[in-house]
Short mmCIF file of C-alpha atoms in Angstrom, two decimals:
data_model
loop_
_atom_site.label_atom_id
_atom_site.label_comp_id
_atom_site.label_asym_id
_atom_site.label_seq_id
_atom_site.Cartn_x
_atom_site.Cartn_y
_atom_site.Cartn_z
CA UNK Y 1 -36.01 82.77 116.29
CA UNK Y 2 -35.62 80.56 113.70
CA UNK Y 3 -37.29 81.68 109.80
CA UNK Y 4 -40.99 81.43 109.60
CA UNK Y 5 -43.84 81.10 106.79
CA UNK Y 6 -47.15 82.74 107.04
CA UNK Y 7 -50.33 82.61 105.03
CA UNK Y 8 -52.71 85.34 105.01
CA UNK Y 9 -56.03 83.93 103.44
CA UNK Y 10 -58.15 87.07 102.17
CA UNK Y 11 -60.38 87.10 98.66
CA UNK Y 12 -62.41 90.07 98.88
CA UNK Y 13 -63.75 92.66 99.98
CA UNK Y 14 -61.35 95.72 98.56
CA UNK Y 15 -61.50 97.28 102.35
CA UNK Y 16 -61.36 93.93 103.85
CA UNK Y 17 -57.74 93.27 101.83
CA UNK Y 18 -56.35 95.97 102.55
CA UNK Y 19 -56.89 96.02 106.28
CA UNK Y 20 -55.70 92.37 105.94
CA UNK Y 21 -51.94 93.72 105.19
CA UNK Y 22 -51.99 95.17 108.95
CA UNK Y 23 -50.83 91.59 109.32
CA UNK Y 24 -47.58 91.34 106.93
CA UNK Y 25 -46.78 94.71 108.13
CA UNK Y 26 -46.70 94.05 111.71
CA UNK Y 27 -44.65 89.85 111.15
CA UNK Y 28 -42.07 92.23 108.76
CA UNK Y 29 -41.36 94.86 110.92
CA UNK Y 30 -40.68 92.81 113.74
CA UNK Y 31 -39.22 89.56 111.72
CA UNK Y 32 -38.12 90.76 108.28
CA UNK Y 33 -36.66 87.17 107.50
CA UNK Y 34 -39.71 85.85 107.82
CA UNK Y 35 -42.06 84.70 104.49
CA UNK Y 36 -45.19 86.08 104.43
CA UNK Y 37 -47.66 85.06 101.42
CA UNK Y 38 -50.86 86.38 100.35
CA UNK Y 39 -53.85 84.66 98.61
CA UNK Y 40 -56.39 86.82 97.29
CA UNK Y 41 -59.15 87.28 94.05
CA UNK Y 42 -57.29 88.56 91.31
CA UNK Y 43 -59.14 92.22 91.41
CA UNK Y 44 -56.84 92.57 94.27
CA UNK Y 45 -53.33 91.81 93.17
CA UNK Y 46 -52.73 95.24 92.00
CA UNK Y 47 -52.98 96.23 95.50
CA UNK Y 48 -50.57 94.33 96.64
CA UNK Y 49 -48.39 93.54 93.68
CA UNK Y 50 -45.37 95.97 95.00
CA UNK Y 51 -46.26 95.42 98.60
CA UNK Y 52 -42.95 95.89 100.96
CA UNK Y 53 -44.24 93.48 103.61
CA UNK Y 54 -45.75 90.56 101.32
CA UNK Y 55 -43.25 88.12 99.44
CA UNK Y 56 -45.74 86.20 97.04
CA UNK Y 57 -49.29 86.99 95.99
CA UNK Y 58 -51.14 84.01 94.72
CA UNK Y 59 -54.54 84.58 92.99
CA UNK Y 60 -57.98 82.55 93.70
CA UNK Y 61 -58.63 81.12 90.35
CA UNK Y 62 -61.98 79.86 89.38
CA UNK Y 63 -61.09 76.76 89.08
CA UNK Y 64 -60.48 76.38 92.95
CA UNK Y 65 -64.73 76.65 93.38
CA UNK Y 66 -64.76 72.74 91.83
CA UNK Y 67 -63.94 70.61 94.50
CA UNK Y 68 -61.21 69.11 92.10
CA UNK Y 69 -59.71 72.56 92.10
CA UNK Y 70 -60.20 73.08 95.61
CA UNK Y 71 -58.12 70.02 96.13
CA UNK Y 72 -55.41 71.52 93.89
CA UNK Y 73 -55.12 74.46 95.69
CA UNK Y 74 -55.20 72.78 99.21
CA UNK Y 75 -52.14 70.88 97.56
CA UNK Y 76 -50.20 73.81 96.68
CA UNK Y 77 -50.94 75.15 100.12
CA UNK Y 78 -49.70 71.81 102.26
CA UNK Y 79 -46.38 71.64 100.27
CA UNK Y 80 -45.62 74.98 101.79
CA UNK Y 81 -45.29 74.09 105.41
CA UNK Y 82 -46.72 76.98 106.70
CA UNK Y 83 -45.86 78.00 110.29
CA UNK Y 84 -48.96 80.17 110.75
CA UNK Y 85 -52.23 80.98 108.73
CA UNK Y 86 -54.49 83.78 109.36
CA UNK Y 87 -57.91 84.55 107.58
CA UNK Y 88 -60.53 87.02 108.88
CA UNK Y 89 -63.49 85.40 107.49
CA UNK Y 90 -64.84 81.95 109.52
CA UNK Y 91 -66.66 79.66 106.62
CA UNK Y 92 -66.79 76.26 105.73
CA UNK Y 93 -63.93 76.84 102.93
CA UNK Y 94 -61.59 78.50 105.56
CA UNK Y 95 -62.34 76.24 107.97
CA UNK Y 96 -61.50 73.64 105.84
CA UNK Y 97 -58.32 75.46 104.69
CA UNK Y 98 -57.19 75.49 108.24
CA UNK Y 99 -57.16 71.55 108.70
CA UNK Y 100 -56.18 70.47 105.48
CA UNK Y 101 -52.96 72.62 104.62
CA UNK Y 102 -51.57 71.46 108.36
CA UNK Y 103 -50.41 74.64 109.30
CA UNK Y 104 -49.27 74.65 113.14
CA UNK Y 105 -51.08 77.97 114.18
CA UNK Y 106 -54.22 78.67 112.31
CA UNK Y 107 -56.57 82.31 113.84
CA UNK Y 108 -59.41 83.90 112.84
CA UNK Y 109 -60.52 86.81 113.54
CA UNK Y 110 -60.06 88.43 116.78
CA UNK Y 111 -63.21 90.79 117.54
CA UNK Y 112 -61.63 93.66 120.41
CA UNK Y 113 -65.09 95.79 120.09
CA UNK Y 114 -62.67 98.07 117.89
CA UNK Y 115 -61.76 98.80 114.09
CA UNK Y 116 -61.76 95.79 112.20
CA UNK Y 117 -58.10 96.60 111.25
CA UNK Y 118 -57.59 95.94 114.56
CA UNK Y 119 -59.65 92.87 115.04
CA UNK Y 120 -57.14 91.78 112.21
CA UNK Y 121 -53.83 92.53 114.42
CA UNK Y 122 -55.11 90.91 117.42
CA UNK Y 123 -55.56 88.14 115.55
CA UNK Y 124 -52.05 87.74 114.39
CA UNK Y 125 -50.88 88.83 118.17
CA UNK Y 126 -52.64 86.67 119.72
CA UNK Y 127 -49.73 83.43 118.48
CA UNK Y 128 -46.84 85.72 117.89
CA UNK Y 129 -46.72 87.90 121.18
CA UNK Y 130 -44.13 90.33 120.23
CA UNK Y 131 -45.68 92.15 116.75
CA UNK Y 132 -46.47 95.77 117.49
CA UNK Y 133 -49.53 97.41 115.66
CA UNK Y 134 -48.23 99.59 112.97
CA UNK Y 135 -49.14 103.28 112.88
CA UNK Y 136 -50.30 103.31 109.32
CA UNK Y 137 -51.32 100.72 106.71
CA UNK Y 138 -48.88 100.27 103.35
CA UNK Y 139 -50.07 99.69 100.04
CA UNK Y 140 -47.99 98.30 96.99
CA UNK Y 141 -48.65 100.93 94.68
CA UNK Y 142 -45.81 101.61 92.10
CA UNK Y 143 -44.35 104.56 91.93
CA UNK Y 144 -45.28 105.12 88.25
CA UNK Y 145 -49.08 105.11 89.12
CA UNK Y 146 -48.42 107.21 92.25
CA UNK Y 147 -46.50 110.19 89.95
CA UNK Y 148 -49.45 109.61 87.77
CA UNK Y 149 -52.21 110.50 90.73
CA UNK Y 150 -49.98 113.09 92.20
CA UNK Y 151 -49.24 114.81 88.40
CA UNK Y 152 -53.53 114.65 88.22
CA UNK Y 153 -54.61 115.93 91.61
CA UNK Y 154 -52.02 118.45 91.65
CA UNK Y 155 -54.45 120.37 88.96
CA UNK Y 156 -57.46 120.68 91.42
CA UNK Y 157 -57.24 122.98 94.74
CA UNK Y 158 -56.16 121.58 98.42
CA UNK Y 159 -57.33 120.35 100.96
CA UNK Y 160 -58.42 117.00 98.99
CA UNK Y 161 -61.22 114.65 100.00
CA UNK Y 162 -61.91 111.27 99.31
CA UNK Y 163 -65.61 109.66 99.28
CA UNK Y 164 -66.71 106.27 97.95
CA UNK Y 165 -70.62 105.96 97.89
CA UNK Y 166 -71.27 102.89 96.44
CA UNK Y 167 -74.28 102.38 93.76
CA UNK Y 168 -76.65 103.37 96.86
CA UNK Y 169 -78.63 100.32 95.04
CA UNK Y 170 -76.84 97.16 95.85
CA UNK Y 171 -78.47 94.28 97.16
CA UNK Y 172 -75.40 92.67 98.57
CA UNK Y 173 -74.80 95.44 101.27
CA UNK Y 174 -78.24 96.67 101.96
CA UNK Y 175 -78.10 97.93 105.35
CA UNK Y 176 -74.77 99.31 105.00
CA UNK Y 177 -75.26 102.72 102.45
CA UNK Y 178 -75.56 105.69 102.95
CA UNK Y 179 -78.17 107.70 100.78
CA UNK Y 180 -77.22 109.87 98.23
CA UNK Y 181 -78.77 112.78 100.15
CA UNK Y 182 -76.40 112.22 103.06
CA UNK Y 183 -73.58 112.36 100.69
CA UNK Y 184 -74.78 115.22 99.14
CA UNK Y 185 -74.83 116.49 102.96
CA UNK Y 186 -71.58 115.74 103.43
CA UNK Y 187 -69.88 116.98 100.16
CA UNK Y 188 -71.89 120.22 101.06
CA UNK Y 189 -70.09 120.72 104.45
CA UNK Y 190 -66.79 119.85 103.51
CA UNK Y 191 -66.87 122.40 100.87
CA UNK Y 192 -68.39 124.83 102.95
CA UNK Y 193 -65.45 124.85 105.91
CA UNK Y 194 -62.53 123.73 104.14
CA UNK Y 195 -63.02 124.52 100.49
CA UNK Y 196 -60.65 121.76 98.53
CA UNK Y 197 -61.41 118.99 96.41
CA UNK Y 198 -64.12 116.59 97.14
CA UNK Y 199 -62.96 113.17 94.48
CA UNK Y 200 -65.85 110.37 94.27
CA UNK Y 201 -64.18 106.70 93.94
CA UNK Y 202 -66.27 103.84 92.20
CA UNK Y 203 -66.41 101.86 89.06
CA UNK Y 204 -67.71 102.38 85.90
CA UNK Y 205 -71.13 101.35 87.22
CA UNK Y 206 -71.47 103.42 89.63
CA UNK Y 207 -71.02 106.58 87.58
CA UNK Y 208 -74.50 107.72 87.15
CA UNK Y 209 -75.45 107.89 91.13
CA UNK Y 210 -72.65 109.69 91.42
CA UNK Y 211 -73.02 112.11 88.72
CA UNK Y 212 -76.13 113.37 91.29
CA UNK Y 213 -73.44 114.48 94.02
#
């Protein structure tokens, strides 16, 4: 089949990225000559920066939320000549994406009633029949930072835990956190059967509602 190019469309959320890359991870493993590109917020590059299935990462800039910037970037898009363009999110600016960059497959997302990473899969299936879903997302985290994680967790005892809270207080996502007691539920039961490390992720922000776990 002959070389394609693919645009995954994806500016936020952190979760909502990352699940994203289910994508270039399934078009690589099945068509590693293939070019797969990634535009995201800048918050994100990181993320993907060292990615082994993405080939470019371009970042939203503010400028593109002018509609003379918008044009710019539908522009840069069109002289691409993408084969295929997938974006989870259906809004006016995506939809708009999709017809003016003339890409010859354009899919949403795909709701299956399952995890969204799957949603996200199916979505990219559904126009190239033969991807397989890949057992486990990749990140593109350098190997530097990942010496430096393993060189500071190796301090604390196993089994290690994960938890991200949130501020609790956040008017964007009401609906959608848990409260603090819950988490203080959880940490306690965790600790209780398996002993470990419990480490709480979140920004700077975010510090003093967790400082109450």
């Amino acid at each position: 089949m002959k070389s394609k190019k693919v645009l995954i469309l994806k500016l936020g959320a952190l979760g909502d990225v990352v699940h994203t890359t289910i994508i270039a991870d399934a078009i690589k493993a099945k068509h590693p000559d293939w070019t797969v590109d990634f535009l995201t917020g800048s918050l994100f590059v990181p993320l993907l920066n060292n990615h082994p299935s993405i080939d470019n990462i371009m970042i939203w800039q503010d400028e593109y939320k002018t509609l003379k910037g918008f044009f710019k970037i539908v522009k840069i898009l069109f002289d691409k000549h993408y084969d295929y363009f997938f974006t989870p999110a259906l809004s006016l600016r995506t939809f708009l994406f999709s017809l003016l960059i003339f890409a010859k497959k354009v899919r949403f997302k795909k709701k299956t009633g399952d995890l969204w990473v799957k949603d996200y899969f199916q979505m990219a299936k559904s126009v190239i029949k033969d991807l397989e879903m890949p057992e486990k997302l990749s990140l593109g985290i350098s190997n530097e930072i990942l010496v430096k994680i393993d060189n500071e967790i190796s301090k604390y005892p196993k089994p290690y835990f994960a938890i991200a809270p949130g501020r609790v207080i956040d008017n964007s996502r009401q609906g959608r956190l848990w409260n603090i007691e819950k988490w203080k539920e959880l940490t306690q039961l965790l600790t209780n059967k398996y002993g470990g490390t419990i480490f709480v992720l979140g920004s700077a922000d975010e510090f003093e509602t967790h400082k109450l776990l």
